XYZ file of N, CA and C in Angstrom:
747
model
N 69.610 137.898 -70.728
C 70.707 137.094 -70.190
C 71.037 137.581 -68.785
N 71.725 136.719 -68.034
C 72.217 137.112 -66.726
C 73.698 136.751 -66.649
N 74.468 137.614 -65.987
C 75.902 137.397 -65.859
C 76.231 137.234 -64.380
N 76.829 136.105 -64.037
C 77.203 135.843 -62.652
C 78.722 135.746 -62.554
N 79.292 136.483 -61.613
C 80.723 136.380 -61.369
C 80.984 135.151 -60.513
N 81.902 134.329 -60.986
C 82.203 133.079 -60.304
C 83.681 132.999 -59.954
N 83.981 132.165 -58.965
C 85.358 131.879 -58.574
C 85.432 130.379 -58.330
N 86.289 129.689 -59.075
C 86.376 128.238 -58.986
C 87.741 127.818 -58.430
N 87.707 127.110 -57.298
C 88.927 126.548 -56.722
C 89.134 125.162 -57.333
N 90.183 125.020 -58.131
C 90.388 123.797 -58.896
C 91.404 122.867 -58.227
N 91.329 121.577 -58.505
C 92.297 120.622 -57.948
C 93.741 120.888 -58.369
N 93.933 121.687 -59.415
C 95.291 122.035 -59.843
C 95.936 123.062 -58.917
N 95.192 123.531 -57.905
C 95.737 124.472 -56.941
C 95.535 125.925 -57.310
N 94.793 126.191 -58.364
C 94.566 127.551 -58.821
C 93.108 127.942 -58.588
N 92.870 129.218 -58.349
C 91.515 129.760 -58.285
C 91.278 130.563 -59.560
N 90.220 130.208 -60.277
C 89.937 130.822 -61.570
C 88.760 131.793 -61.458
N 88.980 133.003 -61.926
C 87.935 134.022 -61.992
C 87.179 133.864 -63.304
N 85.861 133.851 -63.245
C 85.071 133.604 -64.449
C 83.768 134.382 -64.427
N 83.250 134.638 -65.614
C 81.891 135.152 -65.794
C 81.068 134.036 -66.425
N 79.983 133.683 -65.781
C 79.084 132.662 -66.305
C 77.822 133.355 -66.802
N 77.617 133.324 -68.094
C 76.514 134.036 -68.734
C 75.426 133.031 -69.072
N 74.227 133.259 -68.538
C 73.115 132.338 -68.744
C 72.114 132.929 -69.715
N 71.517 132.106 -70.560
C 70.550 132.611 -71.537
C 69.231 132.982 -70.880
N 68.413 133.694 -71.630
C 67.076 134.012 -71.167
C 66.280 132.724 -71.000
N 65.279 132.738 -70.110
C 64.496 131.509 -69.897
C 63.925 130.917 -71.176
N 63.521 131.762 -72.105
C 62.941 131.253 -73.355
C 63.959 130.461 -74.156
N 65.239 130.921 -74.107
C 66.290 130.213 -74.842
C 66.758 128.979 -74.086
N 66.814 129.088 -72.753
C 67.336 127.969 -71.956
C 66.284 126.892 -71.732
N 65.057 127.095 -72.228
C 64.030 126.080 -72.081
C 64.342 124.842 -72.904
N 65.307 125.000 -73.817
C 65.746 123.847 -74.589
C 66.405 122.855 -73.639
N 65.930 121.620 -73.666
C 66.493 120.591 -72.802
C 67.360 119.681 -73.634
N 68.521 119.326 -73.196
C 69.161 119.633 -71.914
C 70.021 120.886 -71.988
N 70.722 121.144 -70.895
C 71.630 122.294 -70.868
C 72.812 122.066 -71.807
N 73.337 123.189 -72.310
C 74.536 123.154 -73.139
C 75.494 124.231 -72.639
N 76.774 123.961 -72.778
C 77.804 124.838 -72.223
C 78.834 125.183 -73.289
N 79.193 126.463 -73.363
C 80.295 126.911 -74.211
C 81.337 127.588 -73.326
N 82.592 127.228 -73.511
C 83.698 127.814 -72.751
C 84.634 128.492 -73.743
N 84.850 129.789 -73.562
C 85.651 130.578 -74.495
C 86.994 130.925 -73.848
N 88.086 130.603 -74.552
C 89.436 130.748 -73.995
C 90.179 131.893 -74.672
N 90.722 132.790 -73.889
C 91.310 134.034 -74.393
C 92.740 133.864 -74.914
N 93.250 134.856 -75.654
C 94.634 134.832 -76.149
C 95.663 134.863 -75.022
N 96.917 134.859 -75.410
C 98.052 134.714 -74.496
C 98.061 135.786 -73.426
N 98.103 135.356 -72.181
C 98.067 136.300 -71.064
C 99.299 137.191 -71.027
N 100.450 136.677 -71.469
C 101.672 137.479 -71.440
C 101.613 138.663 -72.400
N 100.650 138.625 -73.335
C 100.454 139.760 -74.244
C 99.133 140.469 -73.979
N 98.602 140.279 -72.776
C 97.400 141.008 -72.383
C 96.095 140.268 -72.566
N 96.145 139.002 -72.940
C 94.909 138.239 -73.096
C 94.152 138.111 -71.793
N 92.829 138.262 -71.851
C 91.984 138.178 -70.663
C 90.540 137.949 -71.094
N 89.671 137.690 -70.128
C 88.286 137.348 -70.445
C 87.506 138.503 -71.055
N 88.009 139.705 -70.930
C 87.331 140.865 -71.538
C 87.689 141.060 -73.011
N 88.399 140.111 -73.600
C 88.805 140.231 -74.999
C 87.595 140.553 -75.881
N 87.694 141.589 -76.725
C 86.533 142.010 -77.520
C 86.047 140.973 -78.526
N 86.961 140.188 -79.084
C 86.536 139.146 -80.030
C 85.689 138.100 -79.317
N 86.142 137.660 -78.159
C 85.384 136.663 -77.406
C 84.032 137.206 -76.959
N 83.992 138.469 -76.569
C 82.714 139.040 -76.140
C 81.704 139.077 -77.281
N 82.163 139.343 -78.480
C 81.251 139.307 -79.626
C 80.779 137.875 -79.904
N 81.628 136.918 -79.634
C 81.290 135.521 -79.917
C 80.327 134.912 -78.902
N 80.044 135.619 -77.838
C 79.058 135.125 -76.875
C 77.689 134.994 -77.535
N 77.349 135.938 -78.399
C 75.979 136.037 -78.919
C 75.494 134.806 -79.676
N 76.270 134.214 -80.599
C 75.725 133.042 -81.294
C 75.468 131.855 -80.372
N 76.210 131.753 -79.294
C 75.959 130.672 -78.335
C 74.757 130.988 -77.456
N 74.737 132.200 -76.929
C 73.674 132.584 -76.004
C 72.306 132.522 -76.670
N 72.234 132.974 -77.910
C 70.946 132.984 -78.614
C 70.440 131.581 -78.927
N 71.315 130.593 -78.800
C 70.928 129.206 -79.050
C 70.818 128.406 -77.755
N 70.746 129.115 -76.641
C 70.476 128.467 -75.363
C 71.668 127.950 -74.614
N 72.869 128.294 -75.051
C 74.066 127.866 -74.331
C 74.324 128.746 -73.103
N 74.802 128.127 -72.045
C 75.450 128.865 -70.971
C 76.881 129.110 -71.442
N 77.382 130.329 -71.259
C 78.691 130.699 -71.799
C 79.600 131.135 -70.662
N 80.805 130.569 -70.651
C 81.800 130.950 -69.644
C 82.955 131.676 -70.305
N 83.255 132.867 -69.785
C 84.477 133.605 -70.106
C 85.307 133.617 -68.832
N 86.567 133.243 -68.917
C 87.357 133.150 -67.693
C 88.760 133.701 -67.905
N 89.361 134.087 -66.796
C 90.757 134.509 -66.801
C 91.637 133.310 -66.474
N 92.579 133.022 -67.366
C 93.531 131.953 -67.094
C 94.395 132.325 -65.893
N 95.121 131.368 -65.379
C 95.942 131.602 -64.188
C 96.855 132.810 -64.369
N 96.928 133.619 -63.304
C 97.779 134.802 -63.323
C 97.159 136.026 -63.954
N 95.911 135.916 -64.402
C 95.236 137.044 -65.051
C 94.088 137.518 -64.160
N 93.961 138.830 -63.995
C 92.886 139.367 -63.168
C 92.967 138.824 -61.749
N 91.850 138.260 -61.278
C 91.814 137.705 -59.928
C 92.140 136.215 -59.889
N 92.465 135.634 -61.032
C 92.898 134.233 -61.033
C 94.299 134.145 -60.435
N 94.515 133.124 -59.638
C 95.753 133.025 -58.875
C 96.870 132.327 -59.653
N 98.023 132.215 -59.000
C 99.227 131.583 -59.539
C 99.813 132.415 -60.676
N 100.840 131.828 -61.327
C 101.505 132.483 -62.443
C 101.201 131.750 -63.730
N 101.046 132.491 -64.817
C 100.877 131.805 -66.110
C 102.161 131.097 -66.509
N 102.026 130.012 -67.247
C 103.209 129.286 -67.696
C 103.661 129.833 -69.049
N 104.857 129.456 -69.455
C 105.347 129.794 -70.786
C 105.121 128.645 -71.767
N 104.889 127.455 -71.229
C 104.704 126.287 -72.095
C 103.256 126.085 -72.508
N 102.314 126.626 -71.721
C 100.894 126.399 -71.975
C 100.382 125.096 -71.388
N 101.255 124.291 -70.819
C 100.846 122.965 -70.349
C 100.083 123.027 -69.027
N 100.434 123.959 -68.152
C 99.707 124.094 -66.886
C 98.271 124.527 -67.145
N 98.096 125.416 -68.104
C 96.752 125.892 -68.451
C 95.883 124.778 -69.026
N 96.523 123.801 -69.647
C 95.791 122.640 -70.180
C 95.059 121.920 -69.058
N 95.770 121.655 -67.965
C 95.157 120.940 -66.840
C 94.115 121.801 -66.137
N 94.372 123.102 -66.047
C 93.370 124.009 -65.472
C 92.059 123.930 -66.247
N 92.162 123.937 -67.568
C 90.958 123.929 -68.398
C 90.149 122.652 -68.188
N 90.817 121.527 -68.125
C 90.106 120.260 -67.917
C 89.306 120.294 -66.621
N 89.928 120.815 -65.566
C 89.242 120.866 -64.269
C 88.155 121.935 -64.249
N 88.381 123.034 -64.949
C 87.372 124.086 -64.996
C 86.109 123.600 -65.692
N 86.250 122.871 -66.779
C 85.078 122.345 -67.488
C 84.249 121.463 -66.562
N 84.913 120.615 -65.790
C 84.190 119.761 -64.847
C 83.450 120.603 -63.804
N 84.116 121.652 -63.297
C 83.495 122.514 -62.287
C 82.285 123.253 -62.856
N 82.386 123.681 -64.095
C 81.274 124.386 -64.732
C 80.081 123.461 -64.942
N 80.347 122.249 -65.368
C 79.256 121.283 -65.554
C 78.535 121.050 -64.237
N 79.305 120.902 -63.184
C 78.723 120.701 -61.855
C 77.906 121.920 -61.432
N 78.395 123.109 -61.748
C 77.745 124.354 -61.360
C 76.408 124.536 -62.085
N 76.382 124.199 -63.359
C 75.201 124.459 -64.185
C 74.121 123.403 -64.000
N 74.512 122.152 -63.848
C 73.546 121.055 -63.792
C 72.635 121.192 -62.581
N 71.374 120.853 -62.791
C 70.365 120.952 -61.729
C 69.542 119.673 -61.707
N 69.692 118.901 -60.634
C 68.910 117.678 -60.516
C 69.156 116.741 -61.683
N 68.044 116.370 -62.348
C 68.148 115.480 -63.507
C 68.449 116.233 -64.798
N 68.473 117.542 -64.711
C 68.739 118.345 -65.913
C 70.241 118.640 -65.970
N 70.922 117.860 -66.758
C 72.375 117.919 -66.797
C 72.860 118.560 -68.086
N 74.113 118.966 -68.083
C 74.751 119.439 -69.311
C 74.972 118.239 -70.213
N 74.529 118.335 -71.447
C 74.648 117.228 -72.389
C 75.593 117.529 -73.545
N 76.113 118.740 -73.590
C 77.032 119.087 -74.671
C 77.925 120.238 -74.222
N 79.208 120.157 -74.564
C 80.166 121.218 -74.292
C 80.843 121.605 -75.598
N 80.960 122.908 -75.833
C 81.739 123.410 -76.963
C 82.862 124.270 -76.400
N 84.078 123.944 -76.748
C 85.241 124.747 -76.361
C 85.663 125.586 -77.554
N 85.775 126.883 -77.344
C 86.280 127.774 -78.391
C 87.533 128.458 -77.882
N 88.634 128.238 -78.565
C 89.884 128.891 -78.209
C 90.288 129.866 -79.286
N 90.596 131.074 -78.871
C 90.987 132.125 -79.810
C 92.486 132.377 -79.670
N 93.203 132.316 -80.785
C 94.645 132.537 -80.813
C 95.324 131.573 -79.835
N 96.095 132.065 -78.882
C 96.764 131.191 -77.924
C 95.777 130.321 -77.161
N 94.560 130.809 -76.972
C 93.548 130.022 -76.272
C 93.198 128.729 -76.981
N 93.449 128.679 -78.291
C 93.126 127.463 -79.039
C 94.140 126.354 -78.797
N 95.309 126.693 -78.244
C 96.322 125.667 -77.966
C 95.839 124.741 -76.851
N 95.372 125.312 -75.750
C 94.962 124.510 -74.594
C 93.803 123.581 -74.924
N 92.856 124.038 -75.734
C 91.668 123.220 -75.960
C 91.982 121.969 -76.772
N 93.088 121.971 -77.534
C 93.418 120.782 -78.326
C 93.775 119.599 -77.442
N 94.148 119.860 -76.184
C 94.489 118.791 -75.246
C 93.255 118.245 -74.531
N 92.137 118.927 -74.660
C 90.954 118.501 -73.913
C 90.308 117.302 -74.590
N 89.967 116.263 -73.832
C 89.364 115.069 -74.437
C 88.006 115.359 -75.059
N 87.560 114.449 -75.911
C 86.318 114.639 -76.657
C 85.085 114.263 -75.836
N 85.297 113.736 -74.637
C 84.201 113.462 -73.711
C 84.625 113.842 -72.300
N 83.649 114.249 -71.503
C 83.868 114.479 -70.080
C 82.987 113.493 -69.331
N 83.582 112.739 -68.429
C 82.793 111.807 -67.615
C 82.142 112.571 -66.471
N 80.836 112.313 -66.281
C 80.101 113.009 -65.227
C 79.324 111.988 -64.416
N 78.392 112.468 -63.618
C 77.645 111.632 -62.689
C 77.035 110.421 -63.400
N 77.109 109.287 -62.713
C 76.523 108.084 -63.264
C 77.322 107.490 -64.407
N 78.528 108.002 -64.627
C 79.363 107.467 -65.693
C 78.996 107.957 -67.077
N 78.140 108.979 -67.154
C 77.736 109.489 -68.460
C 78.896 110.206 -69.148
N 78.946 110.087 -70.453
C 79.963 110.770 -71.252
C 79.339 111.991 -71.910
N 79.819 113.162 -71.561
C 79.328 114.400 -72.166
C 80.234 114.736 -73.341
N 79.682 114.837 -74.562
C 80.522 115.121 -75.730
C 81.058 116.541 -75.724
N 82.271 116.685 -76.217
C 82.948 117.977 -76.279
C 83.373 118.246 -77.715
N 82.956 119.382 -78.252
C 83.383 119.819 -79.579
C 84.394 120.949 -79.428
N 85.231 121.121 -80.436
C 86.337 122.080 -80.368
C 86.300 123.041 -81.541
N 86.409 124.337 -81.247
C 86.542 125.366 -82.288
C 87.876 126.064 -82.093
N 88.730 125.983 -83.104
C 90.040 126.645 -83.074
C 89.968 127.877 -83.957
N 90.043 129.045 -83.332
C 89.925 130.310 -84.052
C 91.284 131.009 -84.106
N 91.760 131.281 -85.322
C 93.053 131.977 -85.513
C 94.172 131.269 -84.754
N 94.280 129.968 -84.968
C 95.328 129.178 -84.313
C 96.686 129.796 -84.623
N 97.538 130.012 -83.599
C 98.820 130.702 -83.807
C 99.880 129.753 -84.376
N 99.706 129.352 -85.608
C 100.540 128.310 -86.202
C 102.006 128.709 -86.308
N 102.293 129.819 -86.946
C 103.687 130.224 -87.138
C 104.385 130.607 -85.834
N 103.733 131.361 -84.945
C 104.426 131.736 -83.688
C 104.370 130.678 -82.600
N 103.888 129.468 -82.905
C 103.703 128.449 -81.873
C 104.972 128.149 -81.077
N 106.150 127.997 -81.700
C 107.361 127.724 -80.899
C 107.655 128.829 -79.890
N 107.479 130.082 -80.298
C 107.729 131.213 -79.400
C 106.720 131.250 -78.263
N 105.447 130.989 -78.566
C 104.385 131.106 -77.572
C 104.414 129.983 -76.542
N 105.104 128.897 -76.857
C 105.088 127.729 -75.971
C 106.486 127.323 -75.511
N 107.426 128.248 -75.603
C 108.833 128.008 -75.237
C 109.317 126.659 -75.775
N 109.065 126.492 -77.060
C 109.565 125.338 -77.796
C 108.986 124.001 -77.332
N 107.756 124.044 -76.810
C 106.980 122.821 -76.578
C 106.041 122.567 -77.765
N 106.430 123.052 -78.910
C 105.596 122.940 -80.105
C 105.215 121.488 -80.393
N 106.178 120.578 -80.248
C 105.916 119.176 -80.564
C 104.803 118.588 -79.711
N 104.781 118.950 -78.430
C 103.750 118.446 -77.525
C 102.365 118.906 -77.964
N 102.259 120.172 -78.331
C 100.961 120.718 -78.732
C 100.553 120.234 -80.123
N 101.517 120.073 -81.001
C 101.213 119.548 -82.336
C 100.698 118.117 -82.248
N 101.307 117.328 -81.383
C 100.867 115.948 -81.195
C 99.467 115.898 -80.595
N 99.174 116.822 -79.666
C 97.833 116.867 -79.066
C 96.771 117.158 -80.128
N 97.069 118.090 -81.031
C 96.112 118.421 -82.085
C 95.924 117.239 -83.030
N 97.018 116.575 -83.365
C 96.926 115.394 -84.233
C 96.064 114.320 -83.595
N 96.270 114.075 -82.303
C 95.477 113.067 -81.594
C 94.007 113.456 -81.546
N 93.743 114.745 -81.379
C 92.361 115.218 -81.329
C 91.641 114.965 -82.644
N 92.218 115.413 -83.742
C 91.528 115.286 -85.032
C 91.462 113.837 -85.492
N 92.380 113.004 -84.992
C 92.386 111.593 -85.385
C 91.368 110.771 -84.601
N 90.895 111.315 -83.505
C 89.907 110.608 -82.688
C 88.592 110.523 -83.458
N 88.082 109.322 -83.639
C 86.871 109.145 -84.450
C 85.644 109.796 -83.812
N 85.719 110.117 -82.509
C 84.591 110.766 -81.829
C 84.731 112.287 -81.751
N 85.779 112.821 -82.356
C 85.999 114.267 -82.246
C 85.184 115.029 -83.270
N 84.899 116.271 -82.924
C 84.290 117.229 -83.847
C 85.072 118.523 -83.712
N 85.770 118.887 -84.757
C 86.681 120.029 -84.704
C 86.372 120.988 -85.843
N 86.222 122.249 -85.509
C 86.057 123.308 -86.497
C 87.247 124.248 -86.404
N 87.906 124.480 -87.532
C 89.051 125.387 -87.590
C 88.672 126.582 -88.449
N 88.846 127.776 -87.888
C 88.502 129.012 -88.600
C 89.734 129.912 -88.640
N 90.054 130.401 -89.833
C 91.141 131.372 -89.939
C 90.859 132.337 -91.079
N 91.543 133.461 -91.044
C 91.384 134.471 -92.085
C 92.561 134.475 -93.039
N 92.307 134.894 -94.259
C 93.376 134.904 -95.262
C 94.360 136.045 -95.056
N 94.035 137.004 -94.187
C 94.925 138.143 -93.941
C 95.475 138.128 -92.521
N 95.577 136.933 -91.941
C 96.143 136.808 -90.591
C 97.559 137.381 -90.568
N 97.834 138.229 -89.567
C 99.134 138.911 -89.501
C 100.276 137.990 -89.081
N 99.976 136.831 -88.506
C 101.023 135.995 -87.929
C 101.271 134.691 -88.686
N 100.313 134.257 -89.459
C 100.471 133.034 -90.242
C 99.954 133.280 -91.650
N 100.772 133.015 -92.644
C 100.391 133.244 -94.031
C 99.310 132.285 -94.512
N 98.558 132.720 -95.506
C 97.456 131.912 -96.018
C 97.940 130.557 -96.541
N 99.068 130.547 -97.256
C 99.568 129.291 -97.815
C 99.908 128.290 -96.721
N 100.548 128.773 -95.666
C 100.904 127.860 -94.573
C 99.657 127.330 -93.882
N 98.684 128.204 -93.681
C 97.417 127.756 -93.105
C 96.774 126.677 -93.980
N 96.785 126.891 -95.291
C 96.170 125.933 -96.214
C 96.833 124.567 -96.115
N 98.159 124.562 -96.130
C 98.900 123.302 -96.069
C 98.620 122.572 -94.754
N 98.608 123.339 -93.678
C 98.321 122.774 -92.352
C 96.913 122.200 -92.292
N 95.947 122.954 -92.804
C 94.551 122.514 -92.784
C 94.367 121.242 -93.612
N 95.062 121.147 -94.734
C 94.954 119.950 -95.573
C 95.489 118.721 -94.854
N 96.581 118.880 -94.112
C 97.129 117.767 -93.342
C 96.139 117.322 -92.279
N 95.540 118.287 -91.579
C 94.583 117.943 -90.529
C 93.359 117.244 -91.110
N 92.909 117.699 -92.256
C 91.760 117.057 -92.906
C 92.075 115.606 -93.263
N 93.317 115.362 -93.644
C 93.698 113.992 -94.002
C 93.810 113.097 -92.777
N 93.971 113.708 -91.605
C 94.130 112.942 -90.365
C 92.803 112.655 -89.678
N 91.784 113.434 -89.976
C 90.504 113.240 -89.304
C 89.326 113.545 -90.210
N 88.325 112.681 -90.174
C 87.162 112.832 -91.058
C 86.223 113.941 -90.613
N 86.216 114.252 -89.316
C 85.226 115.209 -88.807
C 85.829 116.585 -88.563
N 86.869 116.940 -89.319
C 87.480 118.260 -89.196
C 86.839 119.200 -90.207
N 86.278 120.290 -89.721
C 85.719 121.307 -90.598
C 86.674 122.481 -90.711
N 86.841 123.009 -91.915
C 87.722 124.154 -92.141
C 86.899 125.289 -92.725
N 86.949 126.441 -92.090
C 86.274 127.618 -92.631
C 87.315 128.724 -92.810
N 87.486 129.120 -94.050
C 88.435 130.167 -94.401
C 87.656 131.433 -94.714
N 87.956 132.519 -94.012
C 87.209 133.756 -94.202
C 88.099 134.760 -94.933
N 87.701 135.083 -96.125
C 88.480 135.939 -97.014
C 88.652 137.338 -96.417
N 89.911 137.784 -96.385
C 90.210 139.140 -95.935
C 90.237 139.349 -94.441
N 89.941 138.315 -93.671
C 89.913 138.464 -92.213
C 91.324 138.429 -91.647
N 91.608 139.326 -90.711
C 92.915 139.320 -90.061
C 92.824 138.575 -88.723
N 93.908 138.584 -87.981
C 93.972 137.834 -86.728
C 93.017 138.406 -85.678
N 92.685 139.689 -85.809
C 91.892 140.369 -84.789
C 90.440 140.582 -85.206
N 90.053 140.083 -86.376
C 88.675 140.084 -86.839
C 88.065 141.477 -86.882
N 88.830 142.382 -87.487
C 88.365 143.752 -87.646
C 87.346 143.858 -88.792
N 86.545 144.905 -88.727
C 85.647 145.241 -89.826
C 84.572 144.198 -90.080
N 84.245 144.003 -91.367
C 83.175 143.079 -91.750
C 83.492 141.632 -91.446
N 84.769 141.340 -91.191
C 85.147 139.956 -90.891
C 84.432 139.439 -89.651
N 84.187 140.315 -88.686
C 83.517 139.880 -87.463
C 82.098 139.406 -87.758
N 81.389 140.115 -88.596
C 80.019 139.715 -88.955
C 80.027 138.336 -89.611
N 80.971 138.135 -90.511
C 81.075 136.843 -91.187
C 81.421 135.743 -90.193
N 82.303 136.047 -89.248
C 82.684 135.071 -88.231
C 81.479 134.651 -87.389
N 80.708 135.615 -86.932
C 79.540 135.301 -86.112
C 78.536 134.458 -86.888
N 78.345 134.782 -88.143
C 77.429 134.004 -88.985
C 77.940 132.579 -89.181
N 79.259 132.441 -89.345
C 79.846 131.119 -89.565
C 79.702 130.230 -88.339
N 79.979 130.799 -87.174
C 79.848 130.025 -85.942
C 78.386 129.649 -85.710
N 77.482 130.592 -85.923
C 76.062 130.310 -85.753
C 75.567 129.222 -86.695
N 75.995 129.288 -87.943
C 75.582 128.280 -88.926
C 76.104 126.902 -88.546
N 77.320 126.846 -88.043
C 77.894 125.566 -87.621
C 77.130 124.993 -86.428
N 76.765 125.848 -85.482
C 75.982 125.382 -84.333
C 74.616 124.846 -84.779
N 74.041 125.489 -85.778
C 72.727 125.068 -86.258
C 72.792 123.805 -87.101
N 73.970 123.515 -87.641
C 74.089 122.395 -88.586
C 74.051 121.041 -87.910
N 74.303 121.010 -86.604
C 74.329 119.745 -85.909
C 75.613 118.977 -86.120
N 76.630 119.606 -86.706
C 77.901 118.926 -86.974
C 78.787 118.985 -85.732
N 78.276 118.394 -84.663
C 79.032 118.407 -83.419
C 79.000 117.022 -82.816
N 79.697 116.896 -81.711
C 79.818 115.571 -81.091
C 78.468 115.082 -80.591
N 78.333 113.778 -80.522
C 77.108 113.178 -79.996
C 77.459 112.281 -78.820
N 76.473 112.077 -77.961
C 76.703 111.279 -76.755
C 77.049 109.854 -77.130
N 77.872 109.251 -76.312
C 78.198 107.840 -76.507
C 78.423 107.173 -75.164
């Protein structure tokens, strides 16, 4: 693999610091290009692109030929501006960053044909607002799949300064979209949201959208300590191999 440090000046007025990790030529020979963007936990509690959980999650994407982006949200590291308390500013940053990454990776007629967004903890809030397609050159629609890892369900009002309704509605709209592909992963020992509440929430989401996948990992906590990490990596890899993701339209 190769790791390139990038800096993206976005139309939202922010400069985003990112690491763009490219697969080995043997893995990237798969045509067309594919992109995974991994979003870190809450910056106000130290979330950043060096998050150990996200770094471990690079491997299942990279080994399958994905280009992987780890980035610092606004106000973190060398990314400019201040982070918001609502999470809404970061939503718009992410939309523009995905477009910039697609432009960066695409070469001639070899374009990005699939994007997977993975948000961990607070990072999963922003990705729920991202549309299921990105329009690119020639009017092509690039499908976008969403992975929500350890969604901060119970602390959501605190993490978003009581913009919970806005984010809840975004998630509902996402799973209800007939073109969406959403995978939700959580552990039964999450420190911030109880298993029963997660179950009830997951059942509601399943009833709202046909293409919502739920993976419950027994004994896993919010930080994916111990053997839970191995199970998580296997689960993400199996899902990528299953083909249960968005398709071009």
